[in-house]
Coordinates of C-alpha atoms and ligand atoms in Angstrom, one line a residue:
X263 CA -16.7 4.4 8.6
X264 CA -19.2 3.4 6.2
X265 CA -18.0 0.7 4.2
X266 CA -19.5 -0.5 1.0
X267 CA -20.6 -4.3 0.8
X268 CA -17.8 -6.3 -0.5
X269 CA -20.2 -8.2 -3.0
X270 CA -21.5 -4.8 -4.4
X271 CA -17.7 -3.5 -4.7
X272 CA -16.7 -6.8 -6.7
X273 CA -19.1 -6.2 -9.1
X274 CA -17.8 -2.7 -10.2
X275 CA -14.5 -3.3 -9.7
X276 CA -13.1 -3.4 -13.2
X277 CA -9.7 -2.3 -14.7
X278 CA -11.3 1.1 -15.4
X279 CA -13.4 2.5 -12.4
X280 CA -16.1 4.5 -13.3
X281 CA -16.8 7.8 -11.3
X282 CA -19.9 10.1 -11.5
X283 CA -18.3 13.5 -11.6
X284 CA -15.0 14.7 -12.8
X285 CA -12.4 13.8 -10.3
X286 CA -9.6 13.3 -12.6
X287 CA -7.2 15.8 -10.8
X288 CA -7.8 14.2 -7.5
X289 CA -7.0 10.8 -9.1
X290 CA -3.8 12.2 -10.7
X291 CA -2.7 13.8 -7.4
X292 CA -3.3 10.5 -5.9
X293 CA -1.2 8.4 -8.2
X294 CA 1.7 11.1 -8.2
X295 CA 1.8 10.6 -4.3
X296 CA 1.9 6.9 -4.6
X297 CA 4.6 7.3 -7.3
X298 CA 6.6 9.6 -5.1
X299 CA 6.2 7.3 -2.0
X300 CA 7.2 4.3 -4.0
X301 CA 10.6 6.1 -5.3
X302 CA 11.4 7.5 -1.8
X303 CA 11.1 4.2 -0.2
X304 CA 13.2 2.2 -2.9
X305 CA 15.9 4.7 -2.8
X306 CA 16.0 4.6 1.1
X307 CA 15.7 0.8 1.2
X308 CA 18.8 0.4 -1.4
X309 CA 20.8 2.9 0.5
X310 CA 20.2 1.2 4.0
X311 CA 20.9 -2.1 2.3
X312 CA 24.2 -0.8 0.9
X313 CA 25.1 0.8 4.0
X314 CA 24.4 -1.7 6.7
X315 CA 22.7 -4.9 5.0
X316 CA 19.1 -6.0 5.4
X317 CA 19.3 -6.2 9.0
X318 CA 20.1 -2.5 9.2
X319 CA 17.5 -1.9 6.5
X320 CA 14.8 -3.2 8.6
X321 CA 14.5 0.1 10.1
X322 CA 14.0 1.5 7.0
X323 CA 11.0 -0.1 6.2
X324 CA 10.1 0.0 9.8
X325 CA 10.7 3.8 10.5
X326 CA 11.2 5.4 7.0
X327 CA 7.7 4.4 5.3
X328 CA 5.5 5.3 8.4
X329 CA 7.5 8.4 8.5
X330 CA 6.9 9.3 4.6
X331 CA 3.5 8.2 4.8
X332 CA 2.7 10.5 7.8
X333 CA 4.5 13.6 6.0
X334 CA 2.2 13.2 3.2
X335 CA -0.8 13.1 5.5
X336 CA 0.2 16.0 7.4
X337 CA 1.0 17.7 4.2
X338 CA -2.1 17.5 2.3
X339 CA -4.8 16.4 5.2
X340 CA -5.0 13.0 3.5
X341 CA -4.6 9.6 4.8
X342 CA -1.5 8.0 3.2
X343 CA -0.5 4.4 4.2
X344 CA 0.4 1.0 2.9
X345 CA -1.7 -2.1 3.3
X346 CA -1.6 -5.8 2.6
X347 CA -3.6 -9.0 2.9
X348 CA -0.5 -10.6 4.8
X349 CA 0.7 -7.5 6.7
X350 CA 3.9 -7.4 8.7
X351 CA 2.7 -4.6 11.0
X352 CA -0.8 -5.1 12.3
X353 CA -1.3 -1.5 12.1
X354 CA -1.2 -1.9 8.1
X355 CA -4.1 -4.4 8.0
X356 CA -6.7 -3.7 5.5
X357 CA -10.2 -2.3 6.3
X358 CA -13.2 -3.8 4.6
X359 CA -12.7 -1.6 1.1
X360 CA -8.9 -2.2 1.0
X361 CA -9.5 -5.8 1.8
X362 CA -11.9 -6.0 -1.3
X363 CA -9.6 -4.1 -3.5
X364 CA -6.7 -6.0 -2.4
X365 CA -8.4 -9.3 -3.4
X366 CA -9.5 -8.0 -6.5
X367 CA -5.9 -6.9 -7.5
X368 CA -4.7 -10.5 -6.7
X369 CA -7.7 -11.8 -9.2
X370 CA -6.5 -9.5 -11.7
X371 CA -3.0 -10.2 -11.5
X372 CA -4.0 -14.1 -12.0
X373 CA -5.9 -12.9 -15.0
X374 CA -2.6 -11.7 -16.4
X375 CA -2.9 -8.0 -15.6
X376 CA 0.5 -6.2 -15.1
X377 CA 1.0 -6.3 -11.2
X378 CA 2.9 -2.8 -11.6
X379 CA -0.1 -1.2 -13.5
X380 CA -3.0 -2.2 -11.0
X381 CA -4.7 0.4 -9.5
X382 CA -8.2 1.3 -8.1
X383 CA -10.2 4.2 -6.9
X384 CA -13.7 5.1 -6.0
X385 CA -15.8 8.0 -4.3
X386 CA -17.1 6.7 -1.2
X387 CA -19.0 8.5 1.7
X388 CA -17.9 8.2 5.3
X389 CA -19.8 9.7 8.0
X390 CA -21.6 11.6 5.4
X391 CA -18.7 13.4 3.9
X392 CA -17.5 12.1 0.6
X393 CA -13.8 11.0 0.0
X394 CA -11.7 9.5 -2.9
X395 CA -10.2 6.4 -2.2
X396 CA -7.2 5.3 -4.0
X397 CA -5.1 2.2 -4.0
X398 CA -1.9 1.0 -6.2
X399 CA -0.7 -2.3 -5.8
X400 CA 2.8 -2.8 -4.8
X401 CA 4.9 -5.8 -6.8
X402 CA 7.4 -7.8 -4.8
X403 CA 10.8 -6.9 -6.5
X404 CA 14.1 -9.0 -6.0
X405 CA 15.2 -6.2 -3.6
X406 CA 12.3 -7.1 -1.3
X407 CA 12.9 -10.8 -0.8
X408 CA 15.9 -10.2 1.8
X409 CA 12.8 -9.4 4.3
X410 CA 9.7 -10.5 2.6
X411 CA 11.0 -13.9 0.6
X412 CA 11.0 -17.6 1.6
X413 CA 14.6 -17.9 2.8
X414 CA 15.6 -15.0 5.4
X415 CA 19.1 -14.6 6.6
X416 CA 18.6 -15.8 10.7
X417 CA 19.9 -12.4 11.9
X418 CA 17.2 -10.3 9.8
X419 CA 14.6 -13.0 10.8
X420 CA 15.6 -12.4 14.6
X421 CA 15.4 -8.9 14.2
X422 CA 11.8 -9.0 12.6
X423 CA 10.6 -11.6 14.8
X424 CA 11.3 -9.4 17.5
X425 CA 10.0 -6.2 16.3
X426 CA 6.7 -7.9 14.7
X427 CA 5.7 -11.0 16.7
X428 CA 2.6 -11.2 14.6
X429 CA 4.5 -10.8 11.1
X430 CA 2.5 -12.3 8.1
X431 CA 4.4 -10.8 5.4
X432 CA 7.1 -13.5 4.4
X433 CA 6.9 -16.2 1.7
X434 CA 6.8 -13.8 -1.3
X435 CA 8.3 -14.3 -4.7
X436 CA 9.2 -11.7 -7.2
X437 CA 6.1 -10.6 -9.2
X438 CA 3.9 -11.4 -6.3
X439 CA 1.8 -8.3 -5.0
X440 CA 3.3 -7.6 -1.7
X441 CA 0.3 -4.9 -0.8
X442 CA -0.4 -1.7 -1.9
X443 CA -0.5 1.8 -1.0
X444 CA -3.8 3.4 -0.2
X445 CA -4.7 7.1 0.0
X446 CA -7.8 8.7 1.0
X447 CA -8.6 12.2 0.0
X448 CA -11.2 14.4 1.7
X449 CA -13.4 15.9 -1.1
X450 CA -16.0 17.9 0.9
X451 CA -14.2 20.5 3.0
X452 CA -15.8 21.9 6.3
Ligands
LIG97 C1 15.2 -4.8 5.1 C2 14.2 -5.3 5.4 C3 12.8 -5.2 4.4 C4 13.2 -4.8 3.1 C5 14.3 -5.1 1.8 C6 11.8 -4.6 2.3 N1 10.9 -4.4 3.5 FE1 8.7 -4.0 3.6 N2 8.9 -4.0 5.1 C7 9.6 -4.3 6.1 C8 9.2 -4.0 7.7 C9 10.1 -4.0 8.8 C10 8.0 -3.7 7.4 C11 7.0 -2.9 8.3 C12 6.8 -1.5 8.4 C13 5.9 -1.0 9.5 O1 6.1 -1.4 10.8 O2 5.2 -0.3 9.0 C14 7.7 -3.7 6.2 C15 6.4 -3.5 5.5 C16 6.1 -3.4 4.3 C17 4.8 -3.1 3.6 C18 3.4 -2.8 4.5 C19 2.6 -3.6 4.6 C20 3.1 -4.4 5.8 O3 3.3 -5.7 5.6 O4 3.1 -4.1 7.2 C21 4.7 -3.2 2.4 C22 3.7 -3.1 1.5 C23 6.2 -3.4 2.1 N3 6.9 -3.6 3.2 C24 6.5 -3.7 0.6 C25 8.0 -3.8 0.4 C26 8.5 -3.8 -1.0 C27 7.8 -3.8 -2.2 C28 9.7 -4.0 -0.9 C29 10.8 -4.2 -2.1 C30 11.1 -2.9 -2.8 C31 10.1 -4.3 0.7 N4 9.1 -4.1 1.2 C32 11.7 -4.3 1.1 C33 11.1 -4.7 6.0 C34 11.6 -5.0 4.6

């Protein structure tokens, strides 16, 4: 994929991105998808934790999230996923564009913006085709600390280390940015 140089991107990456053209409907659709994804995931996590504790719920974030993501991708022909600067699953590692956006989210968070409201979008050209890329930050909540916090129960830790030997997604505190939803919508149809 053709990527925009990080430096150029950072200079245009304000709180209110400017798009050349009216893509407000596309942006709204991406926003709605990120919101729906978050709600489904939170519900599934809460239910999993209530039913079998965090050891059982590991498989919710493990299996349900990629499942939810691929449902959206198949339904809409989009790419929908989650990414992070410290991913648990290496498949979720950011590409150059996503990394730059995640870094800008951390900077905006440090500058006092509410992490629950951080988003960024931009029309980019990849292989000669335009696409709308959208990201929305995912704040760390109390509920997340059982698996992403500083002190993990030893059984949870073992389960995670077995599934994810390269895990980097621990040591977070409530309010930190855990990662982001990332959504790519093609704008040019065949
Ligand atoms: C029961 C354990 C558990 C809890 C609780 C949990 N997660 Fe996760 N999380 C995981 C696992 C396992 C993965 C790896 C998923 C995969 O393979 O894609 C993961 C992956 C992620 C990712 C994708 C990026 C990465 O690191 O691979 C994000 C973002 C994320 N979690 C956010 C959260 C947030 C926000 C909460 C709280 C609302 C939360 N998680 C609660 C276990 C958990």
